[in-house]
Coordinates of C-alpha atoms and ligand atoms in Angstrom, one line a residue:
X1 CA 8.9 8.8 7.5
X2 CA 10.2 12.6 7.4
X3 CA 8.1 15.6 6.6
X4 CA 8.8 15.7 2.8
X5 CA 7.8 11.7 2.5
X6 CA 4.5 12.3 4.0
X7 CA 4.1 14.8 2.0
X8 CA 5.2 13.3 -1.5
X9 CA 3.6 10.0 -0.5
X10 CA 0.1 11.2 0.7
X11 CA -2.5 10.0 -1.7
X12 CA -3.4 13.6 -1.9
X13 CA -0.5 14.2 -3.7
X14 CA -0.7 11.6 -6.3
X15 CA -3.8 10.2 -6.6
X16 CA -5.0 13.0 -9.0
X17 CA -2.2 12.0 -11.7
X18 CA -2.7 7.8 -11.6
X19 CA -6.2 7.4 -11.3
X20 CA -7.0 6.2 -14.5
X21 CA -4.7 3.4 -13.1
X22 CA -5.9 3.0 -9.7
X23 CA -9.1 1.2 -8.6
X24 CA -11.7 4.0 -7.9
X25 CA -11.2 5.6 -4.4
X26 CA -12.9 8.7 -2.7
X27 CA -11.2 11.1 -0.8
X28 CA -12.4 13.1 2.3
X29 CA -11.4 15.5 4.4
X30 CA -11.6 14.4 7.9
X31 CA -12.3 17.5 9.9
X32 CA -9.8 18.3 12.9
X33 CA -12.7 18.0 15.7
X34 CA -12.7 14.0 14.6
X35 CA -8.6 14.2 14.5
X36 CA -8.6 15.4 18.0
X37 CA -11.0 12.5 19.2
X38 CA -8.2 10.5 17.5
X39 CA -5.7 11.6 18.9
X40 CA -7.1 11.4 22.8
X41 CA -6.2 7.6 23.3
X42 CA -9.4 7.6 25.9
X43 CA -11.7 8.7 23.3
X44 CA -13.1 6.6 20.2
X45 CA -15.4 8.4 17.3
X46 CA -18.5 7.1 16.7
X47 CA -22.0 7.7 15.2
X48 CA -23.2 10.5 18.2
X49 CA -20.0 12.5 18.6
X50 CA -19.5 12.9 15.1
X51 CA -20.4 15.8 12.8
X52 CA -23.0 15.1 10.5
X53 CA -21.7 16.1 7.6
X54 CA -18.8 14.1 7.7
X55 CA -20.9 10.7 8.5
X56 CA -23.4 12.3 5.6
X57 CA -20.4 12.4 3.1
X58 CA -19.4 9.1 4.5
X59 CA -22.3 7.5 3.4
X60 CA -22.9 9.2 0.1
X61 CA -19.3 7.6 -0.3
X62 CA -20.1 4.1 0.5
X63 CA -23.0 4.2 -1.7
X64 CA -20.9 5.3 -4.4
X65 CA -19.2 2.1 -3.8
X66 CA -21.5 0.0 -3.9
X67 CA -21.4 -0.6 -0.1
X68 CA -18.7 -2.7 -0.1
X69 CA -14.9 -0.4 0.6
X70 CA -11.4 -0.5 1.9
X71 CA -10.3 2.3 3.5
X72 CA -7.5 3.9 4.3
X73 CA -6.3 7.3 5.6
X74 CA -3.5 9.3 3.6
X75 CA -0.6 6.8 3.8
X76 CA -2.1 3.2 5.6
X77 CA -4.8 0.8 5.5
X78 CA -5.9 0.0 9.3
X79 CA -4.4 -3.6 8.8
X80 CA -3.3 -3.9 12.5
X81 CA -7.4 -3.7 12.9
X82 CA -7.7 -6.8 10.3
X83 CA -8.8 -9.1 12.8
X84 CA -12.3 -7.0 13.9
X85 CA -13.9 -7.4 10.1
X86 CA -16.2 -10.4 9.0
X87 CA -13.3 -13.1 7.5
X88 CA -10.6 -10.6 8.5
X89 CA -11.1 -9.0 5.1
X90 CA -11.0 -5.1 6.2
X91 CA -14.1 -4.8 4.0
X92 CA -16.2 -1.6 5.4
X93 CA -20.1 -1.9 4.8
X94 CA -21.3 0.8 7.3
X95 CA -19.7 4.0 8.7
X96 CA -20.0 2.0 11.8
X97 CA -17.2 -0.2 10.1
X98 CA -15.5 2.9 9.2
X99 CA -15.3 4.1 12.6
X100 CA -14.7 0.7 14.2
X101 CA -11.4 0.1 11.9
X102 CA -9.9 4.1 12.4
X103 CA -10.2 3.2 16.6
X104 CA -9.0 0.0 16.5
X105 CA -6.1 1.0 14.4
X106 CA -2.8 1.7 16.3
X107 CA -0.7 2.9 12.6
X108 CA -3.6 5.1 11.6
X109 CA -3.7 7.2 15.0
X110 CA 0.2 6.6 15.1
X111 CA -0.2 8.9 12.0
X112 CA -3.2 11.3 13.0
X113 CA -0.4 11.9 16.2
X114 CA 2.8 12.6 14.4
X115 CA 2.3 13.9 10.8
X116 CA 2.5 17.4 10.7
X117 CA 1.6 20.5 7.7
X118 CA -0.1 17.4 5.7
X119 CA -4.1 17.6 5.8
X120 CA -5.5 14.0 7.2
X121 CA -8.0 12.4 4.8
X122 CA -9.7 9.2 4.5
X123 CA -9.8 7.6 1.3
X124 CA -12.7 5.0 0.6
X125 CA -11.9 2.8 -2.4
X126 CA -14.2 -0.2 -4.1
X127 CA -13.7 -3.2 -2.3
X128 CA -12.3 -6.2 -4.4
X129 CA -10.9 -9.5 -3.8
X130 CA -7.2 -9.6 -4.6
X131 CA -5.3 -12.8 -5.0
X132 CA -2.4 -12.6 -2.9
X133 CA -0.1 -14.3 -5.7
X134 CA -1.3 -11.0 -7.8
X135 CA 0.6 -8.4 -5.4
X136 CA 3.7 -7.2 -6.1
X137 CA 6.1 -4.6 -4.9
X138 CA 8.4 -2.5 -7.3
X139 CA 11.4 -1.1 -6.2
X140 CA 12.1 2.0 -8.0
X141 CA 16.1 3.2 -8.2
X142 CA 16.9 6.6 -9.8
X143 CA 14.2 6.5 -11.7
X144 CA 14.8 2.9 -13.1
X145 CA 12.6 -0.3 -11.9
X146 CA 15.3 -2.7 -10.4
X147 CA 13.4 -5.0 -8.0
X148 CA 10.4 -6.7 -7.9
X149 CA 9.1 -9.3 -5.2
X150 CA 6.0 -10.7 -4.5
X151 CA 4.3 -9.4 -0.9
X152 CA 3.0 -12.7 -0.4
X153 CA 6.5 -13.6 0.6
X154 CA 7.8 -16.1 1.4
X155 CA 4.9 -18.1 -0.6
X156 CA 5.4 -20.5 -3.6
X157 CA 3.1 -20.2 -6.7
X158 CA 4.2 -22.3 -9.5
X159 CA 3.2 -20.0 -11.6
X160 CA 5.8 -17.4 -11.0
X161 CA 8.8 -19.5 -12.8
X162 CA 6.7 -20.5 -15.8
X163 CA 5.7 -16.5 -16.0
X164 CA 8.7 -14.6 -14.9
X165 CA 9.6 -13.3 -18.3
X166 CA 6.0 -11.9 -19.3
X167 CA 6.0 -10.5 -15.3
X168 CA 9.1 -8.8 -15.7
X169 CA 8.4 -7.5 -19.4
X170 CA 4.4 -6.4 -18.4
X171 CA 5.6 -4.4 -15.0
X172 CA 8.5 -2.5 -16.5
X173 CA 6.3 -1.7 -19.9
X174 CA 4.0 -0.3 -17.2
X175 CA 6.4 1.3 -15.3
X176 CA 8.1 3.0 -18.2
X177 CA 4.9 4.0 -19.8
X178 CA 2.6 4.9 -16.5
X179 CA 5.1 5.8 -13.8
X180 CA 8.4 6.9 -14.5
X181 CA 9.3 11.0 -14.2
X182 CA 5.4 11.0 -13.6
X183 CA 5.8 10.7 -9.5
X184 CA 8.4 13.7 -7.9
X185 CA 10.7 11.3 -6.9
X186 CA 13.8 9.1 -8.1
X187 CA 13.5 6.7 -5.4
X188 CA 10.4 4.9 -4.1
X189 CA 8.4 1.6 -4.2
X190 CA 5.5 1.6 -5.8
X191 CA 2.7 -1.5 -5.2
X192 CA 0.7 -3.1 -7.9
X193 CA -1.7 -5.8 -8.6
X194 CA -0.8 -7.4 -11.7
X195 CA -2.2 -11.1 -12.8
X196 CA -2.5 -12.2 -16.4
X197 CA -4.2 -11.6 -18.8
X198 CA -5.6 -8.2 -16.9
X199 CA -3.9 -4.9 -16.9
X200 CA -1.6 -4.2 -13.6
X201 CA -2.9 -1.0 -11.8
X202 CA -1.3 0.5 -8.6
X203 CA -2.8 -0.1 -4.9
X204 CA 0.0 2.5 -3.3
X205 CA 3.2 4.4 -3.1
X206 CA 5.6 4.4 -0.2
X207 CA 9.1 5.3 0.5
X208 CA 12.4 3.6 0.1
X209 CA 14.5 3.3 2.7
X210 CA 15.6 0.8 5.5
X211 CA 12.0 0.3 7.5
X212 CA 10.6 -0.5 3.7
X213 CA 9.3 -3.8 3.9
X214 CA 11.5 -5.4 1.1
X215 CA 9.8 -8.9 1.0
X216 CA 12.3 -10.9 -1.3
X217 CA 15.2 -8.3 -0.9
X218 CA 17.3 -6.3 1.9
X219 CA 18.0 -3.7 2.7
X220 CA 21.6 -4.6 2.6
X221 CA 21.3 -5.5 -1.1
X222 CA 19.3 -2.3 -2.2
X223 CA 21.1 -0.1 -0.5
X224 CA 24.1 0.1 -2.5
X225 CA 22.2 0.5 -5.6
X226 CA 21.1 4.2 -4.3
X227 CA 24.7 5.4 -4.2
X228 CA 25.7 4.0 -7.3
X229 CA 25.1 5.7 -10.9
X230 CA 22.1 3.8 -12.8
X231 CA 23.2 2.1 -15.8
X232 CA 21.7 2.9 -18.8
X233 CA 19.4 0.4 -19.3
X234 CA 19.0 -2.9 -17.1
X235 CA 16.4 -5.0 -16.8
X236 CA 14.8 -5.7 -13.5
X237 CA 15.6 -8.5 -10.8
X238 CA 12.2 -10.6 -10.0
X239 CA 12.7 -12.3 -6.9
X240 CA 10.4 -14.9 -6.0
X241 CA 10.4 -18.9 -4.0
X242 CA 11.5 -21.3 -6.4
X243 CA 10.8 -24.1 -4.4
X244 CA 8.3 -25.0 -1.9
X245 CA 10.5 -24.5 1.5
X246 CA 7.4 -25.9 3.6
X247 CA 5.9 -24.2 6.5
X248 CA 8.9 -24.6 9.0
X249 CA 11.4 -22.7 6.6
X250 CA 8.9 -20.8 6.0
X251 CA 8.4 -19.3 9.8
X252 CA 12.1 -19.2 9.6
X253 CA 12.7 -17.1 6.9
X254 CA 9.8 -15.0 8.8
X255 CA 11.8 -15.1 11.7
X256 CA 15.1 -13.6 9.5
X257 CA 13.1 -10.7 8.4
X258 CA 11.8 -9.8 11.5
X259 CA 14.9 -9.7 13.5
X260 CA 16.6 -7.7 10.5
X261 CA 13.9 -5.3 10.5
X262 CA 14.3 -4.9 14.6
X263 CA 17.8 -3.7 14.6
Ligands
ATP301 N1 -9.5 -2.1 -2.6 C1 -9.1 -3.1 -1.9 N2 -10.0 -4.1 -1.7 C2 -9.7 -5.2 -1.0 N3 -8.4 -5.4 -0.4 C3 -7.5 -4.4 -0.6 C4 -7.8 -3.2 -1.4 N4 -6.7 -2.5 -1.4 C5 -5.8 -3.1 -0.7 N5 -6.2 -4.3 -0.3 C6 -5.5 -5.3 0.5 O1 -5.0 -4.7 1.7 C7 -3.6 -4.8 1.8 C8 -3.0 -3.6 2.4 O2 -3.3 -2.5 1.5 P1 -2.1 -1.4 1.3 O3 -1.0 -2.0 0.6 O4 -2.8 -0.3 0.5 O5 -1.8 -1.0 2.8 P2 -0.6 -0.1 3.4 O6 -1.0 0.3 4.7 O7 -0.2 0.9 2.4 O8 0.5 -1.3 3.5 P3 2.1 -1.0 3.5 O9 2.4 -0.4 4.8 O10 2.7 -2.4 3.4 O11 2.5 -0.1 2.4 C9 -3.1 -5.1 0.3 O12 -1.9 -5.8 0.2 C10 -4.3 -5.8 -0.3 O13 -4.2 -7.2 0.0
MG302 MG1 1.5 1.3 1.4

């Protein structure tokens, strides 16, 4: 990411204007004494070395939650540390937990080490269990949604076919009415959770351009809708698996993302 997209897609900047429809999420300061620690790849925080009025407003936080959060700092969950939490759920119970997840993370300290100008924060939201069939991806062209796919790609749910028409209709009502000329820029993705009968709400906002994870689409086909004029009014593609491939197609179409995403 450039400076301006750390800027426009730090949940600083926008969380403020969508929170009535995000799930509930704190925001803190981290003070740059615990950055620094971050940044020294020989040193971890922890409990003793760090100031007590963060861990106090840490706490307070995960009270507030019911003692049960995700986290995440201004841009990314610690998902690279998925695999050191209880039924790799990235659910934090304890500042312990907190702590443990920001160390183990390689894209959070990647971020604490690069981003400039932006202050860090951590944001603690309400921990929930999301069905991965309910997570979608929007893909926001000049100011129009024109792609949506699943992030639980490439998996088949049945459902999708027999509910494309209300998914499409429900997203772009809640794009047009929610999102649109409300976020400061024309092109972006925007991730939702979304499963019937409930209302869709947003989990994050990221940039658009050719290290976006794309799930159903590429970059190859997205691209050339950036350069072109919108038309008025088109309705949105929603890509999803309309068969079950089975697990070894599956790894291969896997495979095919990975190696486009490595050149
Ligand atoms: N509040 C929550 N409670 C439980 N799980 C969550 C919560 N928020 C997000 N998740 C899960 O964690 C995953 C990663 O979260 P999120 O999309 O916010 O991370 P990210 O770092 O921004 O990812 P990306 O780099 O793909 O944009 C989500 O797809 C969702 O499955
Ligand atoms: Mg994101």
């Amino acid at each position: 990411m450039v400076t301006q997209d750390f800027r426009d897609f730090s949940i600083t900047n926008w969380y403020e204007n969508f929170k009535h429809i995000c799930l509930k999420s704190l925001l803190i300061e981290i003070p740059p004494e615990v950055i620094e620690k971050f940044q020294d790849d020989e040193e971890e925080v922890n409990s003793q070395n760090c100031p007590e009025q963060f861990k106090e407003q840490l706490r307070n936080a995960l009270n507030l939650l019911n003692k049960s959060a995700f986290i995440k700092n201004n841009w990314h969950a610690p998902t690279d540390a998925r695999m050191f939490s209880f039924d790799n759920n990235l659910k934090a119970v304890t500042v312990d937990d907190i702590f443990m997840y920001l160390n183990s993370s390689l894209c959070i300290r990647d971020d604490f080490d690069t981003v400039k100008g932006v202050p860090f924060c951590l944001c603690l939201r309400k921990w929930i269990n999301i069905h991965p069939a309910a997570e979608f991806r929007l893909i926001i062209i000049n100011n129009m949604l024109r792609g949506i796919t699943p992030r639980d790609w490439p998996t088949y749910y049945v459902h999708y076919k027999e509910e494309s028409s209300q998914i499409i209709e429900e997203l772009s009502n809640f794009y047009i009415e929610n999102v649109k000329i409300r976020f400061p820029r024309q092109n972006y993705i925007v991730d939702v959770v979304y499963s019937y009968p409930d209302k869709p709400y947003i989990l994050d906002f990221g940039p658009l351009n050719s290290k976006t994870n794309l799930y159903a689409f590429t970059w190859k086909e997205i691209q050339p809708l950036l350069l072109k004029e919108s038309p008025e009014d088109v309705a949105p593609v929603f890509r999803y698996l309309e068969n079950d491939i089975g697990i070894m197609s599956k790894a291969d179409a896997l495979r095919k993302f990975a190696n486009a995403h490595s050149t």
